PDB file of C-alpha atoms in Angstrom:
ATOM      1  CA  MET B   1       0.194  -0.029   0.015  1.00 57.00           C
ATOM      2  CA  LYS B   2       2.802   2.406   0.822  1.00 58.00           C
ATOM      3  CA  ASN B   3       4.477   1.818  -2.532  1.00 66.00           C
ATOM      4  CA  ILE B   4       1.323   2.466  -4.299  1.00 66.00           C
ATOM      5  CA  ARG B   5       0.824   5.599  -2.216  1.00 68.00           C
ATOM      6  CA  GLU B   6       4.481   6.897  -3.082  1.00 77.00           C
ATOM      7  CA  ARG B   7       3.942   6.036  -6.962  1.00 79.00           C
ATOM      8  CA  LYS B   8       0.696   8.026  -6.957  1.00 77.00           C
ATOM      9  CA  ILE B   9       2.508  11.102  -5.393  1.00 83.00           C
ATOM     10  CA  GLN B  10       5.467  10.656  -7.747  1.00 87.00           C
ATOM     11  CA  LEU B  11       3.122  10.529 -10.890  1.00 87.00           C
ATOM     12  CA  PHE B  12       1.260  13.693  -9.699  1.00 89.00           C
ATOM     13  CA  GLN B  13       4.527  15.590  -9.141  1.00 91.00           C
ATOM     14  CA  GLN B  14       5.821  14.531 -12.448  1.00 92.00           C
ATOM     15  CA  LYS B  15       2.632  15.661 -14.060  1.00 92.00           C
ATOM     16  CA  ASN B  16       2.407  18.844 -12.344  1.00 94.00           C
ATOM     17  CA  LYS B  17       5.975  19.806 -12.221  1.00 96.00           C
ATOM     18  CA  ASP B  18       5.356  23.211 -14.105  1.00 97.00           C
ATOM     19  CA  LYS B  19       2.095  24.284 -12.375  1.00 97.00           C
ATOM     20  CA  ALA B  20       1.980  26.730  -9.723  1.00 98.00           C
ATOM     21  CA  ARG B  21      -0.894  29.097  -8.101  1.00 98.00           C
ATOM     22  CA  LEU B  22      -0.617  32.700  -7.125  1.00 98.00           C
ATOM     23  CA  LEU B  23      -2.762  33.773  -4.436  1.00 98.00           C
ATOM     24  CA  ILE B  24      -3.322  37.413  -3.580  1.00 98.00           C
ATOM     25  CA  SER B  25      -5.409  39.824  -1.384  1.00 97.00           C
ATOM     26  CA  CYS B  26      -4.648  43.620  -1.114  1.00 96.00           C
ATOM     27  CA  PRO B  27      -6.591  47.007  -1.074  1.00 95.00           C
ATOM     28  CA  ASP B  28      -8.794  47.420  -4.345  1.00 94.00           C
ATOM     29  CA  GLN B  29      -7.377  49.561  -6.843  1.00 92.00           C
ATOM     30  CA  PRO B  30      -6.885  49.950 -10.533  1.00 92.00           C
ATOM     31  CA  GLY B  31      -3.990  48.049 -12.326  1.00 95.00           C
ATOM     32  CA  ILE B  32      -3.709  44.937 -10.186  1.00 96.00           C
ATOM     33  CA  VAL B  33      -4.750  42.356 -12.694  1.00 97.00           C
ATOM     34  CA  ALA B  34      -2.634  44.019 -15.474  1.00 97.00           C
ATOM     35  CA  ALA B  35       0.523  44.160 -13.469  1.00 98.00           C
ATOM     36  CA  VAL B  36      -0.084  40.614 -12.288  1.00 98.00           C
ATOM     37  CA  SER B  37      -0.838  39.479 -15.839  1.00 98.00           C
ATOM     38  CA  LYS B  38       2.010  41.180 -17.247  1.00 98.00           C
ATOM     39  CA  PHE B  39       4.510  39.918 -14.764  1.00 98.00           C
ATOM     40  CA  LEU B  40       3.603  36.288 -15.494  1.00 98.00           C
ATOM     41  CA  TYR B  41       3.821  36.878 -19.324  1.00 98.00           C
ATOM     42  CA  GLU B  42       7.217  38.468 -19.061  1.00 97.00           C
ATOM     43  CA  HIS B  43       8.311  35.314 -17.195  1.00 97.00           C
ATOM     44  CA  GLY B  44       7.213  32.959 -19.591  1.00 97.00           C
ATOM     45  CA  ALA B  45       4.219  31.557 -17.920  1.00 98.00           C
ATOM     46  CA  ASN B  46       0.879  30.537 -19.320  1.00 98.00           C
ATOM     47  CA  ILE B  47      -2.186  31.320 -17.157  1.00 98.00           C
ATOM     48  CA  LEU B  48      -4.666  28.083 -16.995  1.00 98.00           C
ATOM     49  CA  GLN B  49      -7.059  29.709 -14.903  1.00 97.00           C
ATOM     50  CA  SER B  50      -7.762  33.165 -13.122  1.00 98.00           C
ATOM     51  CA  ASP B  51     -10.408  33.948 -10.473  1.00 98.00           C
ATOM     52  CA  GLN B  52     -10.820  37.164  -8.863  1.00 96.00           C
ATOM     53  CA  TYR B  53     -13.385  38.895  -6.250  1.00 95.00           C
ATOM     54  CA  SER B  54     -13.654  42.634  -5.314  1.00 94.00           C
ATOM     55  CA  GLU B  55     -15.219  43.064  -1.632  1.00 88.00           C
ATOM     56  CA  ASP B  56     -16.454  46.514  -2.571  1.00 80.00           C
ATOM     57  CA  PRO B  57     -16.334  47.212  -6.398  1.00 73.00           C
ATOM     58  CA  GLU B  58     -17.192  51.028  -5.742  1.00 72.00           C
ATOM     59  CA  GLY B  59     -13.725  51.164  -3.811  1.00 67.00           C
ATOM     60  CA  GLY B  60     -12.355  50.924  -0.383  1.00 75.00           C
ATOM     61  CA  GLY B  61     -12.421  47.135  -0.147  1.00 90.00           C
ATOM     62  CA  LEU B  62     -10.355  44.344  -0.583  1.00 95.00           C
ATOM     63  CA  PHE B  63      -9.416  42.653  -3.688  1.00 96.00           C
ATOM     64  CA  PHE B  64      -8.846  38.752  -4.176  1.00 97.00           C
ATOM     65  CA  MET B  65      -7.230  36.813  -6.644  1.00 98.00           C
ATOM     66  CA  ARG B  66      -6.223  33.410  -7.509  1.00 98.00           C
ATOM     67  CA  ILE B  67      -4.329  32.596 -10.640  1.00 98.00           C
ATOM     68  CA  GLU B  68      -3.133  28.903 -11.672  1.00 98.00           C
ATOM     69  CA  PHE B  69      -0.200  28.841 -14.338  1.00 98.00           C
ATOM     70  CA  THR B  70       2.359  26.968 -15.815  1.00 98.00           C
ATOM     71  CA  LEU B  71       5.922  27.968 -16.197  1.00 98.00           C
ATOM     72  CA  PRO B  72       8.496  25.701 -18.372  1.00 96.00           C
ATOM     73  CA  ASN B  73      11.328  24.187 -15.775  1.00 95.00           C
ATOM     74  CA  LEU B  74       9.605  25.892 -12.792  1.00 97.00           C
ATOM     75  CA  ILE B  75      11.444  23.696 -10.551  1.00 95.00           C
ATOM     76  CA  GLY B  76      14.620  25.626  -9.305  1.00 95.00           C
ATOM     77  CA  GLN B  77      13.026  29.046 -10.376  1.00 95.00           C
ATOM     78  CA  GLU B  78      11.032  29.292  -7.616  1.00 97.00           C
ATOM     79  CA  GLU B  79      13.147  31.832  -5.375  1.00 97.00           C
ATOM     80  CA  LYS B  80      13.748  33.979  -8.185  1.00 97.00           C
ATOM     81  CA  LEU B  81      10.130  34.175  -9.116  1.00 98.00           C
ATOM     82  CA  GLU B  82       9.318  35.253  -5.693  1.00 98.00           C
ATOM     83  CA  LYS B  83      12.143  37.639  -5.504  1.00 98.00           C
ATOM     84  CA  ASP B  84      11.204  39.342  -8.861  1.00 98.00           C
ATOM     85  CA  PHE B  85       7.446  39.460  -7.684  1.00 98.00           C
ATOM     86  CA  GLU B  86       8.067  41.264  -4.536  1.00 98.00           C
ATOM     87  CA  PRO B  87       7.992  44.954  -6.070  1.00 98.00           C
ATOM     88  CA  ILE B  88       4.397  44.231  -7.323  1.00 98.00           C
ATOM     89  CA  GLY B  89       3.546  43.154  -3.979  1.00 98.00           C
ATOM     90  CA  LYS B  90       4.863  46.060  -2.291  1.00 98.00           C
ATOM     91  CA  GLN B  91       3.664  48.632  -5.054  1.00 98.00           C
ATOM     92  CA  PHE B  92      -0.072  47.312  -4.279  1.00 97.00           C
ATOM     93  CA  ASN B  93       0.425  46.518  -0.511  1.00 97.00           C
ATOM     94  CA  MET B  94      -0.407  42.739  -1.127  1.00 98.00           C
ATOM     95  CA  ASP B  95      -0.452  39.856   0.951  1.00 97.00           C
ATOM     96  CA  TRP B  96       0.602  37.202  -1.619  1.00 98.00           C
ATOM     97  CA  ARG B  97       2.130  33.652  -1.737  1.00 98.00           C
ATOM     98  CA  PHE B  98       3.074  31.304  -4.506  1.00 98.00           C
ATOM     99  CA  ALA B  99       2.187  27.781  -3.965  1.00 98.00           C
ATOM    100  CA  TYR B 100       3.508  24.820  -5.990  1.00 97.00           C
ATOM    101  CA  ALA B 101       1.350  22.016  -7.266  1.00 96.00           C
ATOM    102  CA  TYR B 102       4.004  19.441  -6.914  1.00 95.00           C
ATOM    103  CA  HIS B 103       4.592  20.359  -3.257  1.00 95.00           C
ATOM    104  CA  ILE B 104       2.186  17.619  -2.089  1.00 95.00           C
ATOM    105  CA  LYS B 105       0.735  18.808   1.460  1.00 97.00           C
ATOM    106  CA  LYS B 106       1.278  16.427   4.383  1.00 97.00           C
ATOM    107  CA  MET B 107      -2.043  15.697   6.177  1.00 98.00           C
ATOM    108  CA  ALA B 108      -2.655  14.760   9.725  1.00 98.00           C
ATOM    109  CA  ILE B 109      -5.998  13.292  10.565  1.00 98.00           C
ATOM    110  CA  PHE B 110      -7.523  13.391  14.009  1.00 98.00           C
ATOM    111  CA  VAL B 111     -10.489  11.226  15.107  1.00 98.00           C
ATOM    112  CA  SER B 112     -11.931   9.663  18.033  1.00 97.00           C
ATOM    113  CA  LYS B 113     -14.708   6.773  17.580  1.00 96.00           C
ATOM    114  CA  GLN B 114     -16.950   7.768  14.853  1.00 95.00           C
ATOM    115  CA  ASP B 115     -15.590   6.761  11.479  1.00 96.00           C
ATOM    116  CA  HIS B 116     -17.600   8.268   8.618  1.00 97.00           C
ATOM    117  CA  CYS B 117     -15.462  11.378   7.989  1.00 97.00           C
ATOM    118  CA  LEU B 118     -12.415   9.396   8.535  1.00 98.00           C
ATOM    119  CA  MET B 119     -13.457   6.913   5.888  1.00 97.00           C
ATOM    120  CA  GLU B 120     -14.650   9.550   3.285  1.00 97.00           C
ATOM    121  CA  LEU B 121     -11.153  11.188   3.438  1.00 98.00           C
ATOM    122  CA  LEU B 122      -9.503   7.787   2.907  1.00 96.00           C
ATOM    123  CA  TRP B 123     -11.737   6.642   0.401  1.00 95.00           C
ATOM    124  CA  GLN B 124     -11.282  10.129  -1.478  1.00 94.00           C
ATOM    125  CA  TRP B 125      -7.229   9.923  -0.980  1.00 93.00           C
ATOM    126  CA  GLN B 126      -7.324   6.328  -2.135  1.00 89.00           C
ATOM    127  CA  ALA B 127      -9.074   7.291  -5.447  1.00 88.00           C
ATOM    128  CA  GLY B 128      -6.926  10.151  -6.165  1.00 86.00           C
ATOM    129  CA  ASP B 129      -9.553  12.724  -5.419  1.00 90.00           C
ATOM    130  CA  LEU B 130      -7.651  14.105  -2.510  1.00 93.00           C
ATOM    131  CA  VAL B 131      -4.085  14.863  -3.826  1.00 92.00           C
ATOM    132  CA  THR B 132      -2.362  14.704  -0.350  1.00 94.00           C
ATOM    133  CA  ASP B 133       0.147  12.526   1.734  1.00 93.00           C
ATOM    134  CA  ILE B 134      -1.972  11.238   4.830  1.00 95.00           C
ATOM    135  CA  ALA B 135       1.219  10.819   6.802  1.00 95.00           C
ATOM    136  CA  LEU B 136      -0.624   9.638  10.105  1.00 97.00           C
ATOM    137  CA  VAL B 137      -3.812   9.335  12.018  1.00 98.00           C
ATOM    138  CA  ILE B 138      -3.975  10.186  15.741  1.00 98.00           C
ATOM    139  CA  SER B 139      -6.935   9.295  17.739  1.00 98.00           C
ATOM    140  CA  ASN B 140      -7.918   9.285  21.498  1.00 97.00           C
ATOM    141  CA  HIS B 141      -9.216   5.975  21.172  1.00 97.00           C
ATOM    142  CA  PRO B 142      -7.857   2.689  19.951  1.00 97.00           C
ATOM    143  CA  ASP B 143     -10.825   1.592  18.115  1.00 97.00           C
ATOM    144  CA  LEU B 144     -10.123   2.513  14.319  1.00 97.00           C
ATOM    145  CA  GLY B 145      -6.496   1.545  14.696  1.00 97.00           C
ATOM    146  CA  PRO B 146      -7.006  -1.624  12.484  1.00 96.00           C
ATOM    147  CA  THR B 147      -9.068   0.146   9.890  1.00 95.00           C
ATOM    148  CA  VAL B 148      -6.359   2.923   9.241  1.00 96.00           C
ATOM    149  CA  GLU B 149      -3.578   0.510   9.211  1.00 92.00           C
ATOM    150  CA  GLN B 150      -5.358  -1.355   6.366  1.00 93.00           C
ATOM    151  CA  PHE B 151      -4.475   1.514   4.204  1.00 92.00           C
ATOM    152  CA  GLY B 152      -0.906   1.466   5.275  1.00 90.00           C
ATOM    153  CA  ILE B 153      -0.978   4.603   7.424  1.00 94.00           C
ATOM    154  CA  PRO B 154       0.645   4.858  10.751  1.00 96.00           C
ATOM    155  CA  PHE B 155      -2.090   5.080  13.513  1.00 97.00           C
ATOM    156  CA  TYR B 156      -1.176   6.621  16.819  1.00 98.00           C
ATOM    157  CA  HIS B 157      -3.424   6.083  19.969  1.00 98.00           C
ATOM    158  CA  ILE B 158      -2.729   8.930  22.281  1.00 98.00           C
ATOM    159  CA  PRO B 159      -5.447   8.727  25.251  1.00 96.00           C
ATOM    160  CA  VAL B 160      -6.613  12.231  26.548  1.00 96.00           C
ATOM    161  CA  THR B 161      -8.235  12.965  29.853  1.00 93.00           C
ATOM    162  CA  LYS B 162      -8.581  16.223  31.889  1.00 91.00           C
ATOM    163  CA  GLU B 163      -5.535  15.824  33.760  1.00 94.00           C
ATOM    164  CA  THR B 164      -3.258  14.545  30.759  1.00 95.00           C
ATOM    165  CA  LYS B 165      -4.561  16.855  28.095  1.00 95.00           C
ATOM    166  CA  ARG B 166      -1.444  19.108  28.145  1.00 95.00           C
ATOM    167  CA  GLU B 167       0.845  16.092  27.841  1.00 97.00           C
ATOM    168  CA  ALA B 168      -1.080  14.449  25.056  1.00 97.00           C
ATOM    169  CA  GLU B 169      -0.965  17.569  23.166  1.00 97.00           C
ATOM    170  CA  GLN B 170       2.772  17.668  23.458  1.00 97.00           C
ATOM    171  CA  LYS B 171       2.947  14.210  21.994  1.00 97.00           C
ATOM    172  CA  GLN B 172       0.572  15.189  19.124  1.00 98.00           C
ATOM    173  CA  LEU B 173       2.636  18.242  18.329  1.00 97.00           C
ATOM    174  CA  LYS B 174       5.988  16.477  18.377  1.00 98.00           C
ATOM    175  CA  LEU B 175       4.361  14.033  15.760  1.00 98.00           C
ATOM    176  CA  LEU B 176       3.372  16.901  13.688  1.00 98.00           C
ATOM    177  CA  GLU B 177       6.549  18.341  13.691  1.00 97.00           C
ATOM    178  CA  GLU B 178       8.358  14.783  13.074  1.00 98.00           C
ATOM    179  CA  TYR B 179       6.216  14.233  10.106  1.00 97.00           C
ATOM    180  CA  ASN B 180       6.484  17.663   8.916  1.00 97.00           C
ATOM    181  CA  ILE B 181       2.538  18.185   8.620  1.00 98.00           C
ATOM    182  CA  ASP B 182       1.063  21.088   6.407  1.00 98.00           C
ATOM    183  CA  VAL B 183      -2.451  20.538   7.394  1.00 98.00           C
ATOM    184  CA  SER B 184      -4.420  18.779  10.203  1.00 98.00           C
ATOM    185  CA  VAL B 185      -8.067  17.572   9.891  1.00 98.00           C
ATOM    186  CA  LEU B 186     -10.389  16.980  12.848  1.00 98.00           C
ATOM    187  CA  ALA B 187     -12.565  14.263  11.512  1.00 97.00           C
ATOM    188  CA  ARG B 188     -14.881  14.197  14.334  1.00 94.00           C
ATOM    189  CA  TYR B 189     -12.143  14.589  16.770  1.00 96.00           C
ATOM    190  CA  MET B 190     -14.114  14.751  19.982  1.00 92.00           C
ATOM    191  CA  GLN B 191     -11.629  17.083  21.965  1.00 93.00           C
ATOM    192  CA  ILE B 192     -11.286  20.841  22.215  1.00 92.00           C
ATOM    193  CA  LEU B 193      -7.825  22.041  21.199  1.00 95.00           C
ATOM    194  CA  SER B 194      -5.847  24.378  23.706  1.00 94.00           C
ATOM    195  CA  PRO B 195      -5.035  27.848  22.273  1.00 94.00           C
ATOM    196  CA  GLU B 196      -1.138  26.743  22.604  1.00 94.00           C
ATOM    197  CA  PHE B 197      -1.958  23.850  20.077  1.00 96.00           C
ATOM    198  CA  VAL B 198      -3.868  25.954  17.782  1.00 96.00           C
ATOM    199  CA  ALA B 199      -1.177  28.630  17.823  1.00 95.00           C
ATOM    200  CA  GLN B 200       1.365  25.933  16.158  1.00 93.00           C
ATOM    201  CA  GLN B 201      -1.160  25.470  13.128  1.00 94.00           C
ATOM    202  CA  PRO B 202      -2.618  28.889  12.470  1.00 93.00           C
ATOM    203  CA  LEU B 203      -5.387  28.285   9.901  1.00 95.00           C
ATOM    204  CA  ARG B 204      -4.143  25.022   9.156  1.00 97.00           C
ATOM    205  CA  ILE B 205      -6.595  22.936  11.228  1.00 98.00           C
ATOM    206  CA  ILE B 206      -9.803  22.288   9.436  1.00 98.00           C
ATOM    207  CA  ASN B 207     -12.828  20.925  11.825  1.00 97.00           C
ATOM    208  CA  ILE B 208     -16.531  19.612  10.542  1.00 95.00           C
ATOM    209  CA  HIS B 209     -19.091  20.791  12.901  1.00 88.00           C
ATOM    210  CA  HIS B 210     -22.223  18.742  13.028  1.00 80.00           C
ATOM    211  CA  SER B 211     -24.640  21.542  12.490  1.00 73.00           C
ATOM    212  CA  PHE B 212     -25.403  24.533  10.193  1.00 59.00           C
ATOM    213  CA  LEU B 213     -23.574  26.851  12.627  1.00 48.00           C
ATOM    214  CA  PRO B 214     -24.304  28.751  14.474  1.00 52.00           C
ATOM    215  CA  ALA B 215     -27.559  26.589  15.375  1.00 62.00           C
ATOM    216  CA  PHE B 216     -27.340  23.747  18.088  1.00 63.00           C
ATOM    217  CA  ILE B 217     -23.973  24.334  19.038  1.00 64.00           C
ATOM    218  CA  GLY B 218     -22.572  21.576  21.768  1.00 63.00           C
ATOM    219  CA  ALA B 219     -23.742  18.282  22.696  1.00 68.00           C
ATOM    220  CA  ARG B 220     -26.768  16.077  21.357  1.00 75.00           C
ATOM    221  CA  PRO B 221     -27.552  18.252  18.429  1.00 71.00           C
ATOM    222  CA  TYR B 222     -29.322  15.722  16.464  1.00 71.00           C
ATOM    223  CA  GLU B 223     -31.484  14.899  19.535  1.00 79.00           C
ATOM    224  CA  ARG B 224     -32.061  18.837  20.139  1.00 75.00           C
ATOM    225  CA  ALA B 225     -32.958  19.357  16.500  1.00 73.00           C
ATOM    226  CA  TYR B 226     -35.277  16.542  16.670  1.00 73.00           C
ATOM    227  CA  GLU B 227     -36.964  18.099  19.594  1.00 79.00           C
ATOM    228  CA  ARG B 228     -37.333  21.260  17.890  1.00 76.00           C
ATOM    229  CA  GLY B 229     -38.832  19.775  14.628  1.00 82.00           C
ATOM    230  CA  VAL B 230     -36.180  21.297  12.351  1.00 79.00           C
ATOM    231  CA  LYS B 231     -36.865  20.967   8.558  1.00 84.00           C
ATOM    232  CA  ILE B 232     -33.240  21.198   7.597  1.00 84.00           C
ATOM    233  CA  ILE B 233     -30.043  19.915   9.077  1.00 83.00           C
ATOM    234  CA  GLY B 234     -26.479  20.556   7.882  1.00 86.00           C
ATOM    235  CA  ALA B 235     -22.780  20.659   8.521  1.00 91.00           C
ATOM    236  CA  THR B 236     -20.111  23.190   8.649  1.00 93.00           C
ATOM    237  CA  SER B 237     -16.390  22.986   7.882  1.00 95.00           C
ATOM    238  CA  HIS B 238     -14.273  25.625   9.168  1.00 96.00           C
ATOM    239  CA  TYR B 239     -10.645  26.514  10.446  1.00 96.00           C
ATOM    240  CA  VAL B 240     -10.016  26.372  13.880  1.00 96.00           C
ATOM    241  CA  THR B 241      -9.414  29.148  15.942  1.00 93.00           C
ATOM    242  CA  ASP B 242      -9.252  29.939  19.763  1.00 88.00           C
ATOM    243  CA  ASP B 243     -12.962  30.749  19.666  1.00 81.00           C
ATOM    244  CA  LEU B 244     -14.757  27.466  19.932  1.00 74.00           C
ATOM    245  CA  ASP B 245     -16.571  26.845  16.416  1.00 76.00           C
ATOM    246  CA  GLU B 246     -16.140  30.303  15.655  1.00 83.00           C
ATOM    247  CA  GLY B 247     -13.151  29.927  12.919  1.00 90.00           C
ATOM    248  CA  PRO B 248     -13.535  31.314   9.322  1.00 94.00           C
ATOM    249  CA  ILE B 249     -16.076  28.991   7.597  1.00 93.00           C
ATOM    250  CA  ILE B 250     -14.837  27.034   4.443  1.00 96.00           C
ATOM    251  CA  GLU B 251     -17.910  24.934   3.387  1.00 96.00           C
ATOM    252  CA  GLN B 252     -21.712  24.551   4.682  1.00 92.00           C
ATOM    253  CA  ASP B 253     -24.533  22.430   3.208  1.00 93.00           C
ATOM    254  CA  VAL B 254     -27.869  21.307   4.407  1.00 91.00           C
ATOM    255  CA  GLN B 255     -30.396  18.439   3.744  1.00 90.00           C
ATOM    256  CA  ARG B 256     -34.076  19.011   4.008  1.00 91.00           C
ATOM    257  CA  VAL B 257     -35.793  16.725   6.566  1.00 89.00           C
ATOM    258  CA  SER B 258     -39.668  16.354   7.621  1.00 89.00           C
ATOM    259  CA  HIS B 259     -41.634  15.398  10.580  1.00 88.00           C
ATOM    260  CA  SER B 260     -41.440  11.928   9.794  1.00 90.00           C
ATOM    261  CA  HIS B 261     -37.766  11.351  10.405  1.00 89.00           C
ATOM    262  CA  THR B 262     -36.580  10.271  13.788  1.00 89.00           C
ATOM    263  CA  ALA B 263     -33.505  11.328  15.672  1.00 85.00           C
ATOM    264  CA  GLU B 264     -31.662   8.368  14.397  1.00 89.00           C
ATOM    265  CA  ASP B 265     -32.691   9.432  10.780  1.00 89.00           C
ATOM    266  CA  LEU B 266     -31.245  12.827  11.348  1.00 85.00           C
ATOM    267  CA  LYS B 267     -28.136  11.422  12.398  1.00 86.00           C
ATOM    268  CA  ARG B 268     -27.780   9.266   9.574  1.00 91.00           C
ATOM    269  CA  ILE B 269     -28.592  12.090   7.012  1.00 90.00           C
ATOM    270  CA  GLY B 270     -26.200  14.319   9.162  1.00 89.00           C
ATOM    271  CA  ARG B 271     -23.154  11.961   8.732  1.00 92.00           C
ATOM    272  CA  SER B 272     -23.750  11.907   5.071  1.00 94.00           C
ATOM    273  CA  VAL B 273     -23.742  15.764   4.864  1.00 94.00           C
ATOM    274  CA  GLU B 274     -20.616  16.133   7.190  1.00 95.00           C
ATOM    275  CA  ARG B 275     -18.730  13.586   4.973  1.00 96.00           C
ATOM    276  CA  SER B 276     -19.217  15.609   1.655  1.00 96.00           C
ATOM    277  CA  VAL B 277     -18.792  19.141   3.383  1.00 97.00           C
ATOM    278  CA  LEU B 278     -15.583  18.052   5.207  1.00 97.00           C
ATOM    279  CA  ALA B 279     -14.063  16.484   2.108  1.00 97.00           C
ATOM    280  CA  ARG B 280     -14.865  19.486  -0.055  1.00 97.00           C
ATOM    281  CA  ALA B 281     -13.354  21.861   2.351  1.00 98.00           C
ATOM    282  CA  VAL B 282     -10.124  19.698   2.653  1.00 98.00           C
ATOM    283  CA  ALA B 283      -9.618  19.441  -1.045  1.00 97.00           C
ATOM    284  CA  TRP B 284     -10.048  23.216  -1.591  1.00 98.00           C
ATOM    285  CA  HIS B 285      -7.353  23.663   1.209  1.00 98.00           C
ATOM    286  CA  LEU B 286      -5.149  21.482  -0.684  1.00 97.00           C
ATOM    287  CA  GLU B 287      -5.564  23.076  -3.989  1.00 97.00           C
ATOM    288  CA  ASP B 288      -4.983  26.542  -2.495  1.00 98.00           C
ATOM    289  CA  ARG B 289      -8.678  27.867  -3.389  1.00 98.00           C
ATOM    290  CA  ILE B 290      -9.099  29.509  -0.029  1.00 98.00           C
ATOM    291  CA  ILE B 291      -8.199  32.892   1.028  1.00 97.00           C
ATOM    292  CA  PRO B 292      -8.966  33.629   4.985  1.00 95.00           C
ATOM    293  CA  TYR B 293      -9.703  37.145   5.969  1.00 93.00           C
ATOM    294  CA  LYS B 294     -11.719  39.074   8.608  1.00 89.00           C
ATOM    295  CA  ASN B 295     -12.623  35.561  10.046  1.00 90.00           C
ATOM    296  CA  LYS B 296     -14.152  34.909   6.666  1.00 93.00           C
ATOM    297  CA  THR B 297     -12.751  32.912   3.693  1.00 96.00           C
ATOM    298  CA  VAL B 298     -12.695  33.763   0.095  1.00 97.00           C
ATOM    299  CA  VAL B 299     -13.179  30.391  -1.782  1.00 98.00           C
ATOM    300  CA  PHE B 300     -12.422  29.924  -5.547  1.00 98.00           C
ATOM    301  CA  ASN B 301     -13.997  26.776  -6.636  1.00 89.00           C
TER     302      ASN B 301
END
C-alpha cells in the first residue's frame, strides 16, 4: 500500500512539475490584474485559470485573486520568481504567496470513535480525488487503528483526559513536527484543542461541525434538532481558532428533513452531509483555493 501511495504521489508531481498558483489579497485599486498578468507573461508563464473577487467594487474594499499557471522548468526557479514579484507586492500592498502544485501537502487526521468522516477522506485519497500525503492518523481511542492500518497509514493512539490533556497535546505536536505536517483535519475528533496547540498551526486545522452553524452548538445536536422539529439539518467545515466553533467558515451544506424523520434518521442524514462537506473543504485547502480574511474566507471553486 505504501509503495502504491508513493507511486501515485510521484506520478502527480511529475505531471504537475511546471504548475503553480498565485494567491493575492490587497486593497482594491486599478492596475492589479494588468500588473500580475504582465509579470507572468514576461516570465514565460501561461495562465490556466484566473479568478478574482472585489469586496467593494465601488472602492475601499479588498481585492482577492487566484491564478493558476504553468511555467516551463519551474522547479529551481521558485526563489527567483518570488523575489521578482516582491516589487509588485509592495506597490499594491499585497498579501501574496506562490503555491507549487508539485509540493504535496502532508496531512494528519485526528479522529475519535466515529469513522464516517475519516473513511470519506481515506476513500477519496485512495481514489486520487484528494491529492495529499496522509502521513498519520491520531486518535484518543484505539478503535479505528486496524481500519487505518489497512490503508498503510501509521495510527497513533494518544489517550486524552482532563489531567493528561497538556501532555497528550505535546505528544501530538511532536508527531506533527516529526512528520512535517502541513494541515491537520479533525474528522469528528471529540476534543477541544488548547490555544497553545492551535497557535502551532494557524489556519491550518480544519474541523467539521455537526450543524449548520451557529445553530445547535454543543452536545446532542441531532436530538435537540429533533426536539425542535427542524426542517433542515446541515454541517459546517471551518478553520479552527481559539474561539470554539467560530473560525473562518470554508463550506456548509444542508439536507431537508421532515416530521417523519426520527432522531436516528437525522443522525444518519447528518453523517452523510458531514462527510461531503469536510471532503470538499479539505480538497479546496489542498488546492490552494481558500483565502482567509476578517474571520471569513474567499473560496475560489
